[in-house]
CSV table of C-alpha atoms in Angstrom, one decimal:
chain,number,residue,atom,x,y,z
A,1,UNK,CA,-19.0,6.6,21.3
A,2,UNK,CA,-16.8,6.8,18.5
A,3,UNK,CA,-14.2,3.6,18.5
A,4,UNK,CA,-11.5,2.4,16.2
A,5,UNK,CA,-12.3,-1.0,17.1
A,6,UNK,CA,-12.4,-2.9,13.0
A,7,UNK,CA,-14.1,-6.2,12.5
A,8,UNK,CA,-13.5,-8.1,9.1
A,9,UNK,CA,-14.5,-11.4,9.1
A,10,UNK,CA,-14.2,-13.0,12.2
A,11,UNK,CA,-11.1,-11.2,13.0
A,12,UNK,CA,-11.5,-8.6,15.7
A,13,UNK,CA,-9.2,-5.7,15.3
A,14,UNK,CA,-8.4,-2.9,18.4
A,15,UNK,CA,-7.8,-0.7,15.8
A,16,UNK,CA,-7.8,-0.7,11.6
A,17,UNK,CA,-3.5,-0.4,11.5
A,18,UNK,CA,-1.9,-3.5,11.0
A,19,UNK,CA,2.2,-4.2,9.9
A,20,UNK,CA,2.8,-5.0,6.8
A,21,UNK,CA,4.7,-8.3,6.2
A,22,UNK,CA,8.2,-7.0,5.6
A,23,UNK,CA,11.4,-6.3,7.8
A,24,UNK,CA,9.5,-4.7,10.6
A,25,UNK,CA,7.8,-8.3,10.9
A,26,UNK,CA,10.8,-10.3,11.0
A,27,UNK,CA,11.2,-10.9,13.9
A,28,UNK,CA,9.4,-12.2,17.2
A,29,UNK,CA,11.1,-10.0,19.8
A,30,UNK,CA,10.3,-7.0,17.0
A,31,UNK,CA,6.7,-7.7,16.7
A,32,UNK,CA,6.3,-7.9,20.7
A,33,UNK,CA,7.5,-4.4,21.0
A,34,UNK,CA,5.4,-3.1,18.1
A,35,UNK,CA,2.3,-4.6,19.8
A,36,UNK,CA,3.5,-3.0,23.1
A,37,UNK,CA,3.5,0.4,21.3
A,38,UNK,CA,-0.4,-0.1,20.2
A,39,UNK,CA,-0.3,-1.9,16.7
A,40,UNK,CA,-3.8,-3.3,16.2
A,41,UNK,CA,-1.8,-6.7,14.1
A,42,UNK,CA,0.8,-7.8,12.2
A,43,UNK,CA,1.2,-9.6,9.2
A,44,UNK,CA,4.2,-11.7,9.5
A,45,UNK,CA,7.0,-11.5,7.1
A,46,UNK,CA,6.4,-14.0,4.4
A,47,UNK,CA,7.0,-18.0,5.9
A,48,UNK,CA,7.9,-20.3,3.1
A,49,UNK,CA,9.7,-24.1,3.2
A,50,UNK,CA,12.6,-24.3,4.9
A,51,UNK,CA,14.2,-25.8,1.5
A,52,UNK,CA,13.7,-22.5,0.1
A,53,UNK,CA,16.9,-20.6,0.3
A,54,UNK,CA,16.7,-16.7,0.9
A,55,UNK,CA,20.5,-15.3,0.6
A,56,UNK,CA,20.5,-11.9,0.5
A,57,UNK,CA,22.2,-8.9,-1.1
A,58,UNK,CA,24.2,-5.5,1.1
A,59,UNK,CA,22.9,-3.0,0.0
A,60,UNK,CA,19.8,-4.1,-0.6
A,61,UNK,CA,17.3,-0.9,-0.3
A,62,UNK,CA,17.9,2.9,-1.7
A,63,UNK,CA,15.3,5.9,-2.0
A,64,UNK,CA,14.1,9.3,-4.2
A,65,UNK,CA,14.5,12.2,-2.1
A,66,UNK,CA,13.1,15.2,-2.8
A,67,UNK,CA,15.7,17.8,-0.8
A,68,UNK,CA,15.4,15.8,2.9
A,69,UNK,CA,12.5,13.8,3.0
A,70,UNK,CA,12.4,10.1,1.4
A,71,UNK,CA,9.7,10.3,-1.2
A,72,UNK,CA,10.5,6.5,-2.3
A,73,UNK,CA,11.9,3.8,-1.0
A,74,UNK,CA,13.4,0.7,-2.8
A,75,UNK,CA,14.0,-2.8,-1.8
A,76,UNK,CA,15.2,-6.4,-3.2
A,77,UNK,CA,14.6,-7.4,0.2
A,78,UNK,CA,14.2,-11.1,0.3
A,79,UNK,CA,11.4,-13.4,2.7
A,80,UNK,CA,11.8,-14.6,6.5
A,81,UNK,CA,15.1,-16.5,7.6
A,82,UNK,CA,13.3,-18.2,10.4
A,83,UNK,CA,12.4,-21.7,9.9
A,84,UNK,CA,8.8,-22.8,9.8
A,85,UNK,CA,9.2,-24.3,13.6
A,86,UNK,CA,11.1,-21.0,14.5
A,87,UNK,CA,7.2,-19.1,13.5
A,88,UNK,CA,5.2,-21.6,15.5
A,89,UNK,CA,6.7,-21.0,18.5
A,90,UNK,CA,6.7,-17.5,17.8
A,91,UNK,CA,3.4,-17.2,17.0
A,92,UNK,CA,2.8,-19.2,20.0
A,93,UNK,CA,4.6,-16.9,22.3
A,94,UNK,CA,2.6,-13.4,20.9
A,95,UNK,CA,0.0,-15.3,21.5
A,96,UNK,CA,-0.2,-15.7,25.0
A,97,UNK,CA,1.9,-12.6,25.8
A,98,UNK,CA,-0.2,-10.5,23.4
A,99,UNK,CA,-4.2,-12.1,23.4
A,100,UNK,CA,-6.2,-9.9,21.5
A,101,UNK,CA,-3.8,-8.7,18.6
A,102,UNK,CA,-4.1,-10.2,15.0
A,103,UNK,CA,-1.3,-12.0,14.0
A,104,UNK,CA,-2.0,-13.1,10.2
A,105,UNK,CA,0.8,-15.2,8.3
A,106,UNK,CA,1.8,-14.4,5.2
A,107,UNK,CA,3.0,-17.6,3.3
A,108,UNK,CA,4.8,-18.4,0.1
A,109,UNK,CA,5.7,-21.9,-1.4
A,110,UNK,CA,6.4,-23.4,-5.2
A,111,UNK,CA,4.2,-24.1,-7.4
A,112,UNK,CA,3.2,-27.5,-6.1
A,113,UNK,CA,0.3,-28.3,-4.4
A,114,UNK,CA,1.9,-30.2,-1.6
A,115,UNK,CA,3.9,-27.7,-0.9
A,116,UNK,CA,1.7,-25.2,0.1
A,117,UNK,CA,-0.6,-27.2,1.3
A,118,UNK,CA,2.0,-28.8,3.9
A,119,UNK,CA,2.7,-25.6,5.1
A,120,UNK,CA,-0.8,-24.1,5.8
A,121,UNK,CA,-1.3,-27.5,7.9
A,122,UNK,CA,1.9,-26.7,9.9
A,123,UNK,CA,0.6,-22.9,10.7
A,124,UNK,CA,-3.1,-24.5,11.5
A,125,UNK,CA,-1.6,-25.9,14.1
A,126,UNK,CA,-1.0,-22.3,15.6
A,127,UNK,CA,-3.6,-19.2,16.8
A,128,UNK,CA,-2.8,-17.6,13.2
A,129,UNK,CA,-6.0,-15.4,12.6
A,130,UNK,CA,-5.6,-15.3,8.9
A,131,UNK,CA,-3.1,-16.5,5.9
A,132,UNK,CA,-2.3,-13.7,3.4
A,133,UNK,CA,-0.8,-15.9,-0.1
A,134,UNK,CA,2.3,-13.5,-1.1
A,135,UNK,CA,1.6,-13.8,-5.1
A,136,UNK,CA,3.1,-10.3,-5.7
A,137,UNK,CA,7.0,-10.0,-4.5
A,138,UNK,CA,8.4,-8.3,-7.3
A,139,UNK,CA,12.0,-9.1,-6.6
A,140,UNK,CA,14.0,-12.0,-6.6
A,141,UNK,CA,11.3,-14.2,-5.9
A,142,UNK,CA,9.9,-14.3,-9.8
A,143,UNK,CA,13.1,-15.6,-10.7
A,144,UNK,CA,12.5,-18.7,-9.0
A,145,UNK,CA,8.7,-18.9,-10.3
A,146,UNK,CA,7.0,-17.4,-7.1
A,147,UNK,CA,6.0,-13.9,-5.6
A,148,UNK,CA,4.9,-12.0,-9.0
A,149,UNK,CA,5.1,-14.9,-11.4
A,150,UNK,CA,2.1,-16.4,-9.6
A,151,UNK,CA,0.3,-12.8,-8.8
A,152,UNK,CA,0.7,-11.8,-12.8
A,153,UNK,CA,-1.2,-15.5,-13.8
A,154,UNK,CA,-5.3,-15.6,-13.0
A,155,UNK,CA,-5.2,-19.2,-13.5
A,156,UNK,CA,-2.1,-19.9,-10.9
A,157,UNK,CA,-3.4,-17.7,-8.9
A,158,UNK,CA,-6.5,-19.3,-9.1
A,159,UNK,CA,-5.3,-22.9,-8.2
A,160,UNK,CA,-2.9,-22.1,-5.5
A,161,UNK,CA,-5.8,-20.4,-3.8
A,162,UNK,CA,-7.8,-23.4,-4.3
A,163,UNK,CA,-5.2,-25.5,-2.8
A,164,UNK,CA,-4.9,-23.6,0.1
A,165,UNK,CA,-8.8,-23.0,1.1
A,166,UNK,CA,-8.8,-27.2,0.7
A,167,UNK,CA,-6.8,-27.0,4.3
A,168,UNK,CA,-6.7,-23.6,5.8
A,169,UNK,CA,-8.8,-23.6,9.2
A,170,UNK,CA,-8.4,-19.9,9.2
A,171,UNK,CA,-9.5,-16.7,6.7
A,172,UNK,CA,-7.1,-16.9,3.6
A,173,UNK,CA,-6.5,-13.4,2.1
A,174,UNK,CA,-4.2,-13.0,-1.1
A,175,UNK,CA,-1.8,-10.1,-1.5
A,176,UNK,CA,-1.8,-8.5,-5.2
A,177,UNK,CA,0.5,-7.1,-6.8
A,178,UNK,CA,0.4,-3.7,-8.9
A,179,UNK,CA,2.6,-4.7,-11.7
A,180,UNK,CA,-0.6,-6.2,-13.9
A,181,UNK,CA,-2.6,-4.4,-16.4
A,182,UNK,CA,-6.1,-5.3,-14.6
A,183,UNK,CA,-5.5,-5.7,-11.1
A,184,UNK,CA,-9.5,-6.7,-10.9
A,185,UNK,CA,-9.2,-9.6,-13.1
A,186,UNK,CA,-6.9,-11.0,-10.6
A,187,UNK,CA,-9.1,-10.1,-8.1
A,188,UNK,CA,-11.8,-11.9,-9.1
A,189,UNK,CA,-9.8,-15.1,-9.8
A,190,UNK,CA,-9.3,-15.4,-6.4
A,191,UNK,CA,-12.7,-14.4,-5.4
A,192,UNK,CA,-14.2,-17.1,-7.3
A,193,UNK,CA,-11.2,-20.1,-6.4
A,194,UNK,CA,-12.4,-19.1,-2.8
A,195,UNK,CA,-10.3,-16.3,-1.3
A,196,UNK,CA,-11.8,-14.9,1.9
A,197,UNK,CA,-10.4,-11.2,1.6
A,198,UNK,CA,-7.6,-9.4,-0.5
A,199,UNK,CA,-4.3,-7.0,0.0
A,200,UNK,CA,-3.4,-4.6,-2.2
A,201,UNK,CA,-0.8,-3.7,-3.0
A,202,UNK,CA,2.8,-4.8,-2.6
A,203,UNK,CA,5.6,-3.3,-3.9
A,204,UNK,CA,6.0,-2.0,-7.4
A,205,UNK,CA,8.5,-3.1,-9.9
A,206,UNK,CA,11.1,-0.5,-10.1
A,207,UNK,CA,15.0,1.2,-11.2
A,208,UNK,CA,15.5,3.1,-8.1
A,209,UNK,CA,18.5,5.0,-10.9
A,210,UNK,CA,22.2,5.2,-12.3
A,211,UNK,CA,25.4,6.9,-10.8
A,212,UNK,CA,26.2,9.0,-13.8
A,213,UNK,CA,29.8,8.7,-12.6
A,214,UNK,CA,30.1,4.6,-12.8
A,215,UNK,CA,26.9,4.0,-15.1
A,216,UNK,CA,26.3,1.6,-12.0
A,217,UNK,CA,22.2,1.6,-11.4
A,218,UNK,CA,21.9,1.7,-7.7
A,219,UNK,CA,21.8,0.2,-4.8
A,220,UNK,CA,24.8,-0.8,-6.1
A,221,UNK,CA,25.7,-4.5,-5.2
A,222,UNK,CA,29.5,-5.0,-5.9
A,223,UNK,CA,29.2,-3.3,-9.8
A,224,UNK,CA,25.4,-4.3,-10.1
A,225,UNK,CA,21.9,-3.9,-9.4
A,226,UNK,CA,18.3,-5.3,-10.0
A,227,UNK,CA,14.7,-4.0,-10.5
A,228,UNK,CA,13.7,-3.7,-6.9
A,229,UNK,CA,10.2,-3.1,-5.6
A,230,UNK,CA,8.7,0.9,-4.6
A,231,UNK,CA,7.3,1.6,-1.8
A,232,UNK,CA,6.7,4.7,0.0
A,233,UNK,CA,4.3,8.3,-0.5
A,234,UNK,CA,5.3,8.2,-3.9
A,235,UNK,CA,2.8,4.8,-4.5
A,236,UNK,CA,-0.1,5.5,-2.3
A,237,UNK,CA,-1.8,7.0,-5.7
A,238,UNK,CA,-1.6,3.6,-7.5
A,239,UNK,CA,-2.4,1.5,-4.3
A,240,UNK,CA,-5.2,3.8,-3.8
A,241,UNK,CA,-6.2,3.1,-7.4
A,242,UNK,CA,-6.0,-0.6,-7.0
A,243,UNK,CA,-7.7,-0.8,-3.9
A,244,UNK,CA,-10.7,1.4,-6.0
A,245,UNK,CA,-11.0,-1.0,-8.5
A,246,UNK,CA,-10.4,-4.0,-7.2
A,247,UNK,CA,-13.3,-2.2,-4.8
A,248,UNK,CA,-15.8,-1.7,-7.7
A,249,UNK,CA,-15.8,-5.4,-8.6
A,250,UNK,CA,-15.9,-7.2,-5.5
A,251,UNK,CA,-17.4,-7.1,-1.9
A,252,UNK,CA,-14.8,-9.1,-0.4
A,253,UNK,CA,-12.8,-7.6,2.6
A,254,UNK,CA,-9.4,-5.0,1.7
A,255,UNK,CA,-6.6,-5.0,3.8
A,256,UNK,CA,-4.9,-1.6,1.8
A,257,UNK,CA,-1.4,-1.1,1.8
A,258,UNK,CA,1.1,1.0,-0.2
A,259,UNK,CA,2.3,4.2,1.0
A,260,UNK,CA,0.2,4.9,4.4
A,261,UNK,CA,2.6,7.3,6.2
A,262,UNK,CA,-0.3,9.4,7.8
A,263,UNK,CA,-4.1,8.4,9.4
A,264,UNK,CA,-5.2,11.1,6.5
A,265,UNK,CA,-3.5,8.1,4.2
A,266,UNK,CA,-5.8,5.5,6.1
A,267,UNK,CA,-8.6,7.3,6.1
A,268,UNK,CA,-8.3,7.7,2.0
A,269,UNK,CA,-7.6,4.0,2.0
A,270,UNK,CA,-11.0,3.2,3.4
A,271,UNK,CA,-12.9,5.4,1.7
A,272,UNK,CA,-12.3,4.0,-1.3
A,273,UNK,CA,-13.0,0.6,0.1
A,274,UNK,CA,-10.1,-0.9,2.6
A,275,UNK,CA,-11.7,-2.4,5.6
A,276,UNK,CA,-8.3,-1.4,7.8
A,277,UNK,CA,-4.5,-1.0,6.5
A,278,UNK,CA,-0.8,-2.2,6.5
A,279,UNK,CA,1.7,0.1,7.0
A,280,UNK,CA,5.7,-0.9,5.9
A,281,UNK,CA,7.7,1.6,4.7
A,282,UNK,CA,6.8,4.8,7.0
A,283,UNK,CA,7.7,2.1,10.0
A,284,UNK,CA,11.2,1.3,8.7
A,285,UNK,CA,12.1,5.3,8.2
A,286,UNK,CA,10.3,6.1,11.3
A,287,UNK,CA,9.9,3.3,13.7
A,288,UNK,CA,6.6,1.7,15.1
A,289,UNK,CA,6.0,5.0,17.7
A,290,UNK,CA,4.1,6.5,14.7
A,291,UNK,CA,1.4,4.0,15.9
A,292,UNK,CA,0.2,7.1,18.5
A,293,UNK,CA,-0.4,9.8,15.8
A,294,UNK,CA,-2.1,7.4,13.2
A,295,UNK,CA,-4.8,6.4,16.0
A,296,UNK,CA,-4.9,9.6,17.3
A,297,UNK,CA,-5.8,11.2,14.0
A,298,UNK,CA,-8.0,8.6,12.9
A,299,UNK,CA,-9.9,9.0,16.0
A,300,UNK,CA,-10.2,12.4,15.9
A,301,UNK,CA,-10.9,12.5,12.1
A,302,UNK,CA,-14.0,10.0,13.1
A,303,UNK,CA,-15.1,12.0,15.5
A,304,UNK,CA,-15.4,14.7,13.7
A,305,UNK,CA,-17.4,13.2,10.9
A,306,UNK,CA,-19.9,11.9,13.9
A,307,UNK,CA,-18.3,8.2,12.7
A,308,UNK,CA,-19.0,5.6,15.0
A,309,UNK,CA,-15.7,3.3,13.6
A,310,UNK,CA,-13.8,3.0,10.2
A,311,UNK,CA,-16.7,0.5,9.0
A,312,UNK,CA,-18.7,3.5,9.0
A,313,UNK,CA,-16.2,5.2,6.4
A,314,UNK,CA,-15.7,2.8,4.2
A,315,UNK,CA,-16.3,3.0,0.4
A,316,UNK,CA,-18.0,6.4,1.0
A,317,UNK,CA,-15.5,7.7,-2.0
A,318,UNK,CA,-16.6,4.9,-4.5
A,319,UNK,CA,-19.7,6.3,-5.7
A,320,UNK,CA,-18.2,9.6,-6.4
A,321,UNK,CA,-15.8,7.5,-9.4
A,322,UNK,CA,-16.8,7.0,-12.5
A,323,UNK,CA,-15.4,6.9,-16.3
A,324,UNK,CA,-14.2,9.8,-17.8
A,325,UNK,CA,-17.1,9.7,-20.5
A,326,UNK,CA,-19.5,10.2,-17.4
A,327,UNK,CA,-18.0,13.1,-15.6
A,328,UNK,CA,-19.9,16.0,-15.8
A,329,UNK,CA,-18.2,18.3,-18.3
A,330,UNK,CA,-20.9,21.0,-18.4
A,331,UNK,CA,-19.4,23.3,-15.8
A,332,UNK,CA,-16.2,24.5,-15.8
A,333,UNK,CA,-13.7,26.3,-12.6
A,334,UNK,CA,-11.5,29.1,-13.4
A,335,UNK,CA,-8.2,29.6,-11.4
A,336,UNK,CA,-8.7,32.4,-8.4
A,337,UNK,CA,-5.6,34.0,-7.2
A,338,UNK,CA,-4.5,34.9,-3.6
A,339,UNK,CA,-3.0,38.4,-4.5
A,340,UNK,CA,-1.3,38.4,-1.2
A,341,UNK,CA,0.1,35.5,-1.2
A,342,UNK,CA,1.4,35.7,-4.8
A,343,UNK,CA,5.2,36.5,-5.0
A,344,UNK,CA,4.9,37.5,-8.0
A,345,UNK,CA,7.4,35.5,-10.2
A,346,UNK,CA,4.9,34.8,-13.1
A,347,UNK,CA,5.5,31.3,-13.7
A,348,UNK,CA,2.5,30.2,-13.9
A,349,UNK,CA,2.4,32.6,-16.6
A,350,UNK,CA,5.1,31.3,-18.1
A,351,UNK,CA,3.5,27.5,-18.0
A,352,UNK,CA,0.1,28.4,-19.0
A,353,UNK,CA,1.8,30.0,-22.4
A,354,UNK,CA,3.6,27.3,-22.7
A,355,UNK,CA,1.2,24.7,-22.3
A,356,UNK,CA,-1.1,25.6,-24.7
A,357,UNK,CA,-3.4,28.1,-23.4
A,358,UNK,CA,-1.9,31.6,-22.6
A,359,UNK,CA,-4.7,32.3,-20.4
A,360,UNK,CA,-2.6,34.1,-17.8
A,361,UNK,CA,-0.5,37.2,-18.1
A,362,UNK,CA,1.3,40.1,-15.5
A,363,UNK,CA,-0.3,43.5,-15.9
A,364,UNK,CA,0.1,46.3,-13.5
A,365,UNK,CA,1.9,44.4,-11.3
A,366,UNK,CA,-0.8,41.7,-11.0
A,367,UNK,CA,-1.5,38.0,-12.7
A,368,UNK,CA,-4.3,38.7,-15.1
A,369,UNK,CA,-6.8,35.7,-16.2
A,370,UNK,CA,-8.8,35.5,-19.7
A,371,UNK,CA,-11.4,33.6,-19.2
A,372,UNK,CA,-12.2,33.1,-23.1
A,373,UNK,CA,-8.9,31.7,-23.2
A,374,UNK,CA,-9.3,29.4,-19.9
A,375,UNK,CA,-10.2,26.1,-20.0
A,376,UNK,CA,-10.1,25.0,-16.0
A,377,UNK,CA,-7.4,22.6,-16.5
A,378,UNK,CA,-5.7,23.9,-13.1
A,379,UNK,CA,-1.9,23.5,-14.3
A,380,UNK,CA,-1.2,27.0,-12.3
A,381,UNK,CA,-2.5,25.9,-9.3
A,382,UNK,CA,-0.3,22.5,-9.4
A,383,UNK,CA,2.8,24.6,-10.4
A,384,UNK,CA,2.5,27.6,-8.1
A,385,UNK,CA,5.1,27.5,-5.4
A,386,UNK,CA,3.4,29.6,-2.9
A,387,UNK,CA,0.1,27.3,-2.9
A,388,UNK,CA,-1.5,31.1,-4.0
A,389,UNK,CA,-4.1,30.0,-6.5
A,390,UNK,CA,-7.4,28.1,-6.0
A,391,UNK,CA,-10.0,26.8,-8.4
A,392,UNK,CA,-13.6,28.1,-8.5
């Protein structure tokens, strides 16, 4: 019987969706209702020292629409404002109210052995599951030589890990952050200092855009702004990317985040290697009732497939990447068109001319293909506003 019950580790999952640590996770009373709703976890949002002061900024979060529908969301969001004793008791509290969900603390300090160390002994002290090390906040947070400034490093990242897996009583996972140029090398920093699993990705570094009015980039914070971090459907192809390489180099468990807004999201997430998800941004727009339709799809989805869990779909996309030089080139698709469905208006025509090719043309009240001219590339199929062309 097919069952979205997730194991990684030691850590026993009712199901593979877990909250990211972020707004949604910021509070106790808010993580008691999103476990009420069916969330399998929750990653808490990021604990750090009490000395470390988070004031934040109104507005702080602005998105890319395309006509209605957010297609990306920004934040400079800052960490928890609950003190370190504030989380025990918290974590205390789900606890007992809430026995078999995964609660995993997400933890950031200085650059100082003691300090991080200090706090993992504080939070053994609780049922945590799991740490996840935030090295990848992309906002605010570097400026004061944490978040990304770590997550960017190999070697910090390295050490702090090493630091923490000298006291941590539970799994240590470290979140990784997109804005590198080999998010593997990091990776396998960790890995080797000790890391027990990974999470990619957080946010990416980003200029959400300018008023063209004031100049003023937004959100607009009294006549300024600041790179923020992206989030939403618009990054799901880069964290999906990340969590494929980082995938190809190392056996160590995934949690995959970065634009899940769908179980068809998940499920891509997996197959390319994440053991279960974290989900931030679709929660915030749409509150933690989308729970129901991600395990309902996902279920379904397994069913289908004759899948007895998620284990049983993960990496099954991995073997099917590979570098450019070894794709097979030999064969090639030509673009088939749906005459029904075409409208007519020629412009993929018009971008086929003007891309290079002129493969296409409108004859007799029909879209014409030369295939001697062809070459497969499927721009018409990507333009075509009536989904009316297919590649065979």
């Amino acid at each position: 019987m097919t069952s979205l019950k997730t194991k990684i580790l030691n850590i026993e999952l009712e199901n593979p969706f877990l909250l990211a640590s972020a707004p949604p996770t910021a509070r106790i009373d808010s993580i008691d209702k999103a476990f009420s709703l069916g969330w399998g976890g929750a990653v808490l949002k990021t604990i750090t020292p009490d000395d470390l002061e988070m004031i934040e900024a109104s507005p702080r979060y602005a998105s890319w629409r395309i006509g209605q529908k957010v297609c990306g969301f920004e934040n400079f969001e800052l960490l928890s404002h609950l003190s370190v004793q504030e989380w025990v008791a918290g974590i205390h509290y789900l606890r007992e109210k809430h026995p078999t969900k995964v609660q995993i603390a997400s933890i950031m300090a200085p650059v100082a052995k003691q300090e991080w160390q200090n706090l993992v002994q504080t939070l053994n002290q609780t049922p945590i599951d799991a740490f996840e090390l935030n090295f990848s906040c992309p906002h605010g947070m570097p400026e004061k030589g944490v978040g990304m400034a770590i997550g960017t490093h190999p070697e910090i990242s390295a050490q702090i890990t090493a630091w923490v897996k000298e006291v941590a009583q539970k799994p240590v996972f470290v979140k990784l952050t997109p804005n590198v140029t080999n998010i593997a090398q990091i990776a396998k920093a960790v890995e080797d200092a000790g890391a027990d699993g990974l999470a990619a990705i957080n946010t990416v570094q980003s200029l959400m855009g300018i008023d063209l009015n004031t100049f003023k980039p937004q959100p607009n914070v009294n006549g300024k702004s600041t790179f923020g971090g992206y989030s939403g459907i618009a990054v799901k192809p880069i964290g999906l990317r990340c969590v494929a390489q980082i995938r190809q180099s190392s056996n160590l468990p995934i949690l995959g985040t970065g634009g899940v807004s769908s179980w068809q999201d998940a499920a891509e997430y997996m197959a390319v290697g994440a053991d279960a998800v974290q989900v931030c941004t679709e929660v915030m727009l749409n509150g933690y009732q989308i729970i129901e339709n991600l395990k309902k799809g996902l279920l379904s989805y397994l069913e289908s497939k004759q899948f007895n869990s998620p284990s049983d779909l993960k990496n099954r996309a991995i073997a099917n990447l590979s570098a450019h030089k070894d794709l097979n080139k030999s064969k090639q698709v030509y673009p088939k068109i749906d005459d029904e469905a075409c409208i007519k208006c020629q412009k993929c025509v018009m971008l086929c001319d003007e891309s290079e090719h002129s493969a296409l043309s409108f004859q007799n009240g029909h879209i014409e293909l030369n295939k001697a001219r062809c070459v497969g590339c499927s721009l018409c199929k990507q333009a075509c506003p009536k989904l009316a062309i297919s590649m065979k």
